[in-house]
mmCIF file of C-alpha atoms and ligand atoms in Angstrom:
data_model
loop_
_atom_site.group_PDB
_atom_site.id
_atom_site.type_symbol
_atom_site.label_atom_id
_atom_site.label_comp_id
_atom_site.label_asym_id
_atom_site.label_seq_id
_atom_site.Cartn_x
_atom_site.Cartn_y
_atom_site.Cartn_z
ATOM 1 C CA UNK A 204 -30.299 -1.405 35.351
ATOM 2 C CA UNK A 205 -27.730 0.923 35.335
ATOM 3 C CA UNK A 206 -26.227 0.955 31.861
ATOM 4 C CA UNK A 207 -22.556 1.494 31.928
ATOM 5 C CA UNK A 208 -20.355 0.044 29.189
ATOM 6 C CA UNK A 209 -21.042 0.852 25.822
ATOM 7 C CA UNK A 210 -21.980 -2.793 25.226
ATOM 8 C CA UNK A 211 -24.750 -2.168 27.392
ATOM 9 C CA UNK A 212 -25.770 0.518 25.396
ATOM 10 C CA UNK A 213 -25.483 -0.394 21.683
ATOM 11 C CA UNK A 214 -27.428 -3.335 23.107
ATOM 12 C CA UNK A 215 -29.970 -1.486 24.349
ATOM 13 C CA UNK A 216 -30.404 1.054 21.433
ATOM 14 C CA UNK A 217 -29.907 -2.218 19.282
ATOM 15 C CA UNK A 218 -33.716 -3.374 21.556
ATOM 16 C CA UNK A 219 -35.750 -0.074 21.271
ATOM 17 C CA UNK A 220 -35.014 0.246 17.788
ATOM 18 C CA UNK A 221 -36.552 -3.199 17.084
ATOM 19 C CA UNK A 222 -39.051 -2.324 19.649
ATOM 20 C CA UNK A 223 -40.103 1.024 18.079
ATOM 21 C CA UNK A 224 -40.491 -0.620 14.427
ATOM 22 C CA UNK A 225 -42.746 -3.322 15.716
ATOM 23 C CA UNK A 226 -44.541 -0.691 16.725
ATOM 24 C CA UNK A 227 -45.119 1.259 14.260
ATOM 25 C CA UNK A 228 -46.294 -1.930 12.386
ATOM 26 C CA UNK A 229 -49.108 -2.483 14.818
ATOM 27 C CA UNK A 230 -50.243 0.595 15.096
ATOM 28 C CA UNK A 231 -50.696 1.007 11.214
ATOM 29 C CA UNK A 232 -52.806 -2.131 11.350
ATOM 30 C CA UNK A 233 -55.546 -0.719 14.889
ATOM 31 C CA UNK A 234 -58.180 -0.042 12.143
ATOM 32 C CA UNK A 235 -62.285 -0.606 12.632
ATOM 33 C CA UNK A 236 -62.820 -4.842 11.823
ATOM 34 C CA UNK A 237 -58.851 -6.045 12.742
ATOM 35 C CA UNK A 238 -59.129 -7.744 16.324
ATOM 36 C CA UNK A 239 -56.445 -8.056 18.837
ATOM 37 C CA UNK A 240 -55.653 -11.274 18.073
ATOM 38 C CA UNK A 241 -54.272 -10.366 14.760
ATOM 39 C CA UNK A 242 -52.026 -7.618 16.484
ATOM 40 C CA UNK A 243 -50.428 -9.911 18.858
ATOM 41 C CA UNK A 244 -49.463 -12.759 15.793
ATOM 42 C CA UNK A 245 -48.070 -10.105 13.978
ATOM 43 C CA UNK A 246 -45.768 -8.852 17.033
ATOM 44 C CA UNK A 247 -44.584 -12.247 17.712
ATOM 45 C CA UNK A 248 -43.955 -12.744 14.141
ATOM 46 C CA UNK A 249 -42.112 -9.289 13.982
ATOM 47 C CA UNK A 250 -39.956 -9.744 17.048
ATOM 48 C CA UNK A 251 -38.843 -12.911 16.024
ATOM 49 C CA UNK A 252 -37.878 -11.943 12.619
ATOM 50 C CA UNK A 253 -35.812 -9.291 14.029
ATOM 51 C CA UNK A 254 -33.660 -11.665 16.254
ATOM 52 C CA UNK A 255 -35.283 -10.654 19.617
ATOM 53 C CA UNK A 256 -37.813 -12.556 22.279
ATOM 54 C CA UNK A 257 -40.984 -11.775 23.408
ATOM 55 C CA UNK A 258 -40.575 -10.822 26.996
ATOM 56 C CA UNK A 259 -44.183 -10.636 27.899
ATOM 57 C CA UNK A 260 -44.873 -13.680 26.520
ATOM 58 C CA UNK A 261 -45.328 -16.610 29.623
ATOM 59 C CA UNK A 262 -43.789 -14.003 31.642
ATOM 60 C CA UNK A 263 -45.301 -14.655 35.595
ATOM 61 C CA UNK A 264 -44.469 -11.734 37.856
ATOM 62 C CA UNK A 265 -44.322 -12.131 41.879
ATOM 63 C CA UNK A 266 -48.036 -12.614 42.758
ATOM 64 C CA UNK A 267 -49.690 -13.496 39.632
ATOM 65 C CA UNK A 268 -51.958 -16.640 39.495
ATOM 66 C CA UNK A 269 -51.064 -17.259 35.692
ATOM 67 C CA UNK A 270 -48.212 -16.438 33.545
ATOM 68 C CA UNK A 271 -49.116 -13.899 30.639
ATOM 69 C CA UNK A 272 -50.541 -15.710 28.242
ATOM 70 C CA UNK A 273 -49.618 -13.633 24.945
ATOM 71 C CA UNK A 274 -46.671 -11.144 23.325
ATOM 72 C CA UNK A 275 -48.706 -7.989 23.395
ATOM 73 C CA UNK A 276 -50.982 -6.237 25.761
ATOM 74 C CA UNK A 277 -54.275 -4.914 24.005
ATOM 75 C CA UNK A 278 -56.534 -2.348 26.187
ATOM 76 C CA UNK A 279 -59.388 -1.073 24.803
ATOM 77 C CA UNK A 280 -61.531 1.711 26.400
ATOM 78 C CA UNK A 281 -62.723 1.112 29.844
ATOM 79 C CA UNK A 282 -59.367 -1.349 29.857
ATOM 80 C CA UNK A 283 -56.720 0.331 31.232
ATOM 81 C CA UNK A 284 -53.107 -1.968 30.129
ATOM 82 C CA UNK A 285 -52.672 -5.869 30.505
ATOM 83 C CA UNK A 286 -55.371 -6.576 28.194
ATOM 84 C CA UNK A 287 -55.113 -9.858 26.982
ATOM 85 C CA UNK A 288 -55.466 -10.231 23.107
ATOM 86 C CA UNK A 289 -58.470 -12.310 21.995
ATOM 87 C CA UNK A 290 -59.814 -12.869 18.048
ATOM 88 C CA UNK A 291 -63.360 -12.082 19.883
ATOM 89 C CA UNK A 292 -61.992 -8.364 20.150
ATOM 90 C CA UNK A 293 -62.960 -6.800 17.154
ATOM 91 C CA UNK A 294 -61.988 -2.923 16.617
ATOM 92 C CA UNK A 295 -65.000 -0.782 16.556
ATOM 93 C CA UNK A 296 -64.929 2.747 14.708
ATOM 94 C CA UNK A 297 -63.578 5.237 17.556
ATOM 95 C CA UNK A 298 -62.234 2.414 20.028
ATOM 96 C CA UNK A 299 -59.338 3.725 22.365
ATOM 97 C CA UNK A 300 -56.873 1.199 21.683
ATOM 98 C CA UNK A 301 -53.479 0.797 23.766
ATOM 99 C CA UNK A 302 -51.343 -1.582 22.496
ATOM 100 C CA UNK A 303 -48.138 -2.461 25.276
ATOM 101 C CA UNK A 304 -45.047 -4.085 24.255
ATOM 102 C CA UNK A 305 -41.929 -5.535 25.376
ATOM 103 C CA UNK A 306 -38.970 -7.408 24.262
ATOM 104 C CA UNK A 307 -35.335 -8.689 24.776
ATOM 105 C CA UNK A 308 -32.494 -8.359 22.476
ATOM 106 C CA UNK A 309 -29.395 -10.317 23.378
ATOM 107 C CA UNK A 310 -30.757 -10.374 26.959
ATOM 108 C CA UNK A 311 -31.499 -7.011 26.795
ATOM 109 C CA UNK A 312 -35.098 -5.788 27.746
ATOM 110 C CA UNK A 313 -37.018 -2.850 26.613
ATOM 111 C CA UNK A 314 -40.727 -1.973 26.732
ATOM 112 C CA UNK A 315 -42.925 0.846 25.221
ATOM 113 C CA UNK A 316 -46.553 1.514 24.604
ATOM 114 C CA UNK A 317 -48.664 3.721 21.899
ATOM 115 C CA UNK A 318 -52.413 4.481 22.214
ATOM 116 C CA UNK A 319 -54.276 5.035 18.737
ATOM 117 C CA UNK A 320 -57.918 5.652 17.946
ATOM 118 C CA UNK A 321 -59.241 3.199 15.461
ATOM 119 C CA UNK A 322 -60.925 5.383 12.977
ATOM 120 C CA UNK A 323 -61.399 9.346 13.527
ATOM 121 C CA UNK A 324 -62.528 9.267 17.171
ATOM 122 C CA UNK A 325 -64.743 11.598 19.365
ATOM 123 C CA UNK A 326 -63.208 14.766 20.540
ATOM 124 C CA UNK A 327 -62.898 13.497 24.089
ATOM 125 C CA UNK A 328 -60.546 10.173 22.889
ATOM 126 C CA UNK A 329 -58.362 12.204 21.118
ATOM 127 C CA UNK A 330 -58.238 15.025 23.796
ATOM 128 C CA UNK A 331 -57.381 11.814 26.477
ATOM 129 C CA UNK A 332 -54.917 10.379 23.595
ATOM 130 C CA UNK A 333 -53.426 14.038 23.424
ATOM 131 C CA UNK A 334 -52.855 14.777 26.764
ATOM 132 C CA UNK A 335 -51.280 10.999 27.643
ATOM 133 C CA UNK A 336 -49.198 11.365 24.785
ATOM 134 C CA UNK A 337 -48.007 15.148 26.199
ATOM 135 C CA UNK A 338 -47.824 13.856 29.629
ATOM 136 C CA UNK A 339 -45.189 11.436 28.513
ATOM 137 C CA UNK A 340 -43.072 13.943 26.713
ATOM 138 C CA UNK A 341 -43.302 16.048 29.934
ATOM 139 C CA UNK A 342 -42.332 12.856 32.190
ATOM 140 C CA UNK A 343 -39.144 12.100 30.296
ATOM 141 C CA UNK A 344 -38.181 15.671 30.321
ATOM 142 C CA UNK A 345 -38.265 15.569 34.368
ATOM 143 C CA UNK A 346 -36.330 12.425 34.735
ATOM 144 C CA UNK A 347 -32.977 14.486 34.922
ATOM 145 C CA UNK A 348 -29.504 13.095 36.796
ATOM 146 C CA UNK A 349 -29.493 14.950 40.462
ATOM 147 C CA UNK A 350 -33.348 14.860 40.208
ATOM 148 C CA UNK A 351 -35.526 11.929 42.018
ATOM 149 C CA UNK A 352 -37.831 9.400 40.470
ATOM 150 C CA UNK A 353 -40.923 11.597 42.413
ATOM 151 C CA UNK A 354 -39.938 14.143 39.592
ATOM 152 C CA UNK A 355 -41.414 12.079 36.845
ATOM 153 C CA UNK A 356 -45.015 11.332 38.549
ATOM 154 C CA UNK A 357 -45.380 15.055 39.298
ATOM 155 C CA UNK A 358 -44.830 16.022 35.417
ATOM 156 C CA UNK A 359 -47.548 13.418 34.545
ATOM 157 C CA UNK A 360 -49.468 15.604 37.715
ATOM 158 C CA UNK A 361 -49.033 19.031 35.902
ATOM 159 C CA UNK A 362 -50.395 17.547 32.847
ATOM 160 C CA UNK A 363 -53.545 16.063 33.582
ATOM 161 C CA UNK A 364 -54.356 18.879 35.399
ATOM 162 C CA UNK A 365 -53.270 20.970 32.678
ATOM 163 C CA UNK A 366 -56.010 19.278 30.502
ATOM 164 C CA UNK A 367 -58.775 18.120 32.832
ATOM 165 C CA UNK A 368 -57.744 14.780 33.014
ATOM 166 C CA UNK A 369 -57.815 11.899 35.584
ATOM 167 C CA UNK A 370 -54.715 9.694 36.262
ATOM 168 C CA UNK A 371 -54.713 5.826 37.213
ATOM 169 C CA UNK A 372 -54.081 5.316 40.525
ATOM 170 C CA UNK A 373 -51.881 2.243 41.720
ATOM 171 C CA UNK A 374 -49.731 1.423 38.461
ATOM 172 C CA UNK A 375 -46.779 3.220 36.776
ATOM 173 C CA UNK A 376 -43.281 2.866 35.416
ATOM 174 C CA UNK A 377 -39.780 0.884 36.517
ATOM 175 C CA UNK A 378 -36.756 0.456 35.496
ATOM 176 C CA UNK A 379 -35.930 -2.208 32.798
ATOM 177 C CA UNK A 380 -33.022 -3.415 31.063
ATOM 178 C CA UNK A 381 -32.120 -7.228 32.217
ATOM 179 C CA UNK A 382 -35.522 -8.014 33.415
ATOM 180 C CA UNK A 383 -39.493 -6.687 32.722
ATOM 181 C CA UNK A 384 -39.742 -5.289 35.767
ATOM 182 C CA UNK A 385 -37.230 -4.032 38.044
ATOM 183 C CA UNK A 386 -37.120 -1.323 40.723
ATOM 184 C CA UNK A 387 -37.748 1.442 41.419
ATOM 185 C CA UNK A 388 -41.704 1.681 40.967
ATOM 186 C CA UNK A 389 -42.498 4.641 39.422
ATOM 187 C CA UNK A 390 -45.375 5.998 40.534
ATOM 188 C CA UNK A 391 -47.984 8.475 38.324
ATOM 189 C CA UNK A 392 -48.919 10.414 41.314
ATOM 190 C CA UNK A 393 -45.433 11.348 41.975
ATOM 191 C CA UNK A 394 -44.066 14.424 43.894
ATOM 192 C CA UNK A 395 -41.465 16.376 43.345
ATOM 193 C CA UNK A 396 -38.270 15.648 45.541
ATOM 194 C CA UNK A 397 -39.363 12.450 46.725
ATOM 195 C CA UNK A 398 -38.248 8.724 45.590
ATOM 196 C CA UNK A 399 -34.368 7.741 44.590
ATOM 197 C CA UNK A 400 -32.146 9.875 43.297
ATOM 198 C CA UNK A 401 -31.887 9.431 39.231
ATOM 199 C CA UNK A 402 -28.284 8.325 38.324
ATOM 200 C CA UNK A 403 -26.621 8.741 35.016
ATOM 201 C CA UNK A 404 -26.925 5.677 32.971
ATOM 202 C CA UNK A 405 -30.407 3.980 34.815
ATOM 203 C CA UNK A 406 -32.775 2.520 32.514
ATOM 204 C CA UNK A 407 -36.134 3.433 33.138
ATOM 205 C CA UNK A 408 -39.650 2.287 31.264
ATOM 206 C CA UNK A 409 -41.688 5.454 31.766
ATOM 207 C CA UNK A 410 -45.601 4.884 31.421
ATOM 208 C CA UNK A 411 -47.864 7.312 32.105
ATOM 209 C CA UNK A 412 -51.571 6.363 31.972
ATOM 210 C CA UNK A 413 -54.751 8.805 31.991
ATOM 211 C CA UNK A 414 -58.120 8.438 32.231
ATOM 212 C CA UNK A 415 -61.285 10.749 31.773
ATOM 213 C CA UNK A 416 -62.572 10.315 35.339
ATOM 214 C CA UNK A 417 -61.675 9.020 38.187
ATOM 215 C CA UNK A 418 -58.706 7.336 38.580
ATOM 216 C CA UNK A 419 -59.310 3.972 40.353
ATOM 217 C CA UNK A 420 -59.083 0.535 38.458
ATOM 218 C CA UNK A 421 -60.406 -2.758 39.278
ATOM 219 C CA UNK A 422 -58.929 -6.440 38.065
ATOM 220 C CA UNK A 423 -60.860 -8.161 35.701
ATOM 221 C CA UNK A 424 -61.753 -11.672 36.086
ATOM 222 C CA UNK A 425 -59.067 -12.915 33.277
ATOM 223 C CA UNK A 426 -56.822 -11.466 36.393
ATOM 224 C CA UNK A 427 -54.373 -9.831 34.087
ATOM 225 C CA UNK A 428 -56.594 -7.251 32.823
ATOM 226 C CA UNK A 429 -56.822 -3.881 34.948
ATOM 227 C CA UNK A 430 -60.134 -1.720 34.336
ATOM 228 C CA UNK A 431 -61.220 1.828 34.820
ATOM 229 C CA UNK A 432 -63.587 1.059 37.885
ATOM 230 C CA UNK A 433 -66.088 3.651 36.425
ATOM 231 C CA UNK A 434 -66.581 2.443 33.214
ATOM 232 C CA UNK A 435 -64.336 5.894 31.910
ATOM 233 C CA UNK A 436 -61.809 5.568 28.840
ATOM 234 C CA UNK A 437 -57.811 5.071 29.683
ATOM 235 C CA UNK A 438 -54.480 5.894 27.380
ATOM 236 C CA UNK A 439 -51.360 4.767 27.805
ATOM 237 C CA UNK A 440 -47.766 5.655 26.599
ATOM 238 C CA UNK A 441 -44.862 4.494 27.408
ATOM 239 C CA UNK A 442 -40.761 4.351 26.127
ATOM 240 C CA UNK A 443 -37.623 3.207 27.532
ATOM 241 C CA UNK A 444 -35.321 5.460 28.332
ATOM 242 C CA UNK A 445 -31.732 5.827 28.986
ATOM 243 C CA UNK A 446 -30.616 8.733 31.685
ATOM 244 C CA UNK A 447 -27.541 10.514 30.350
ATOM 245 C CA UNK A 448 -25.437 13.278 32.099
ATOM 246 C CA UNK A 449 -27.238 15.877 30.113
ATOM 247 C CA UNK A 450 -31.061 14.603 29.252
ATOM 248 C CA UNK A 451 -32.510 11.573 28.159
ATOM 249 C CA UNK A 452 -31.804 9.087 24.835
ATOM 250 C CA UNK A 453 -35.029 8.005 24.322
ATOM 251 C CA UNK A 454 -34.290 4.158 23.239
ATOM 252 C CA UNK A 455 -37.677 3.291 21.751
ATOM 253 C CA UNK A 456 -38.430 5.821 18.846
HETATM 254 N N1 MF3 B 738 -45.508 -3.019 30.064
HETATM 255 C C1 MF3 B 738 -46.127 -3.771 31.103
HETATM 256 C C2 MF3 B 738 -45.835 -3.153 32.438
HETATM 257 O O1 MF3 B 738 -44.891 -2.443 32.593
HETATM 258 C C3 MF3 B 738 -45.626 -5.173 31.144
HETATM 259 C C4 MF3 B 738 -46.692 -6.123 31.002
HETATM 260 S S1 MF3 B 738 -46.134 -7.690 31.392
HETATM 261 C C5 MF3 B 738 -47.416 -8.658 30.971
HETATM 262 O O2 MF3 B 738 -46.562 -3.427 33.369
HETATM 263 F F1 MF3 B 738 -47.059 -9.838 31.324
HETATM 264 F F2 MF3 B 738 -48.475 -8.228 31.562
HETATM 265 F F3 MF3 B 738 -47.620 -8.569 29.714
HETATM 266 CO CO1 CO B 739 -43.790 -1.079 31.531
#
């Protein structure tokens, strides 16, 4: 969406900040013996207390066989985002662990995503964790009014270079704000100068996802969860963001 009145925004400020607390709540609790399971009760439980909806939850975009069946996406290693949470998945010491959420607030949506290694990690995971959490810092910084949405993918480009690192082909960011998804698709891969112009006040879920080899993913047989065809390790971050005429708010912090 483009946000416009300030209705729109307190709303939307009113959504990350829920969104960002939840958050941090889950991510205190990615620890070696919790499973995903417990993660995604806890969100639901947390999103509810705060007065807002799940939006993942039963959520069936174009093309899907089966709505999503949970509030929270859990990804763990080889598992790139869209991992569905299960009590089988227990954290193991050093586990990769993204953990993707979204929700609405007064029919507002927002969406944001954290990777954190459960227990101290190898140097690899936290040099993939590192450089996915830099690449998103870089990627909001290019998504600047008068620039194009190609901007954003070629920061996330500069970065895993930068560090050695492979990005996921085929997924990426959108805009948000009265829906999960809407458009534009925000590609990873991006290029400078190319893609819609960014407008002041567009709404945009910005999710950059790296990997430590190649970059191509395969569906997994739950058909919700995408895979690192190579067996590699992913990490994923991701925030909302508003566009304003002279940077960014960042609405899920
Ligand atoms: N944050 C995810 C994305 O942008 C949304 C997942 S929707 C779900 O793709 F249904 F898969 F959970
Ligand atoms: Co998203």
């Amino acid at each position: 969406m483009i946000a416009t009145t300030q209705e729109e925004i307190d709303n939307l400020r009113k959504a990350g900040k829920i969104l960002a607390g939840v958050l941090r709540e889950l991510e205190a609790m990615v620890k070696p013996g919790a499973t995903a399971a417990d993660l995604d009760v806890a969100a639901e439980r947390a999103i509810v207390r705060e007065g807002a909806r799940p939006s993942f939850l039963r959520y069936k975009p174009e093309g899907a066989r089966t709505p999503y069946p949970a509030a929270l996406c859990v990804s763990v290693n080889d598992e790139v985002v869209h991992g569905i949470p299960t009590a089988s998945r227990v954290f193991e010491e050093g586990d990769i662990v993204s953990i993707d959420l979204g929700l609405s607030y007064n029919g507002y949506f927002v969406d944001a995503a954290r990777t954190v290694i459960a227990g101290a990690g190898d140097a690899a995971a936290r040099k993939l964790v590192d450089g996915t959490r830099e690449a998103l810092a870089e990627a909001i910084a290019a998504a600047t009014v008068g620039g194009h949405t190609g901007d954003i993918g070629a920061a996330v480009v500069r970065v895993a270079r930068t560090h050695d690192l492979g990005i996921v082909m085929d997924l990426g960011g959108h805009a948000v704000g009265k829906a999960v998804h809407e458009k534009p698709f925000i590609a990873n891969d991006g290029r400078e100068g190319e893609g819609e112009k960014i407008k002041e006040g567009l709404v945009l879920a910005i999710e950059p996802m790296l990997c430590e080899s190649r970059g191509e993913i395969v569906l997994a047989e739950d058909d919700w969860t995408y895979k690192m065809e190579d067996g590699g390790r992913a990490a994923h971050f991701e925030d909302t963001v508003l566009i304003t005429k002279d940077g960014q708010e960042i609405l899920t912090r």
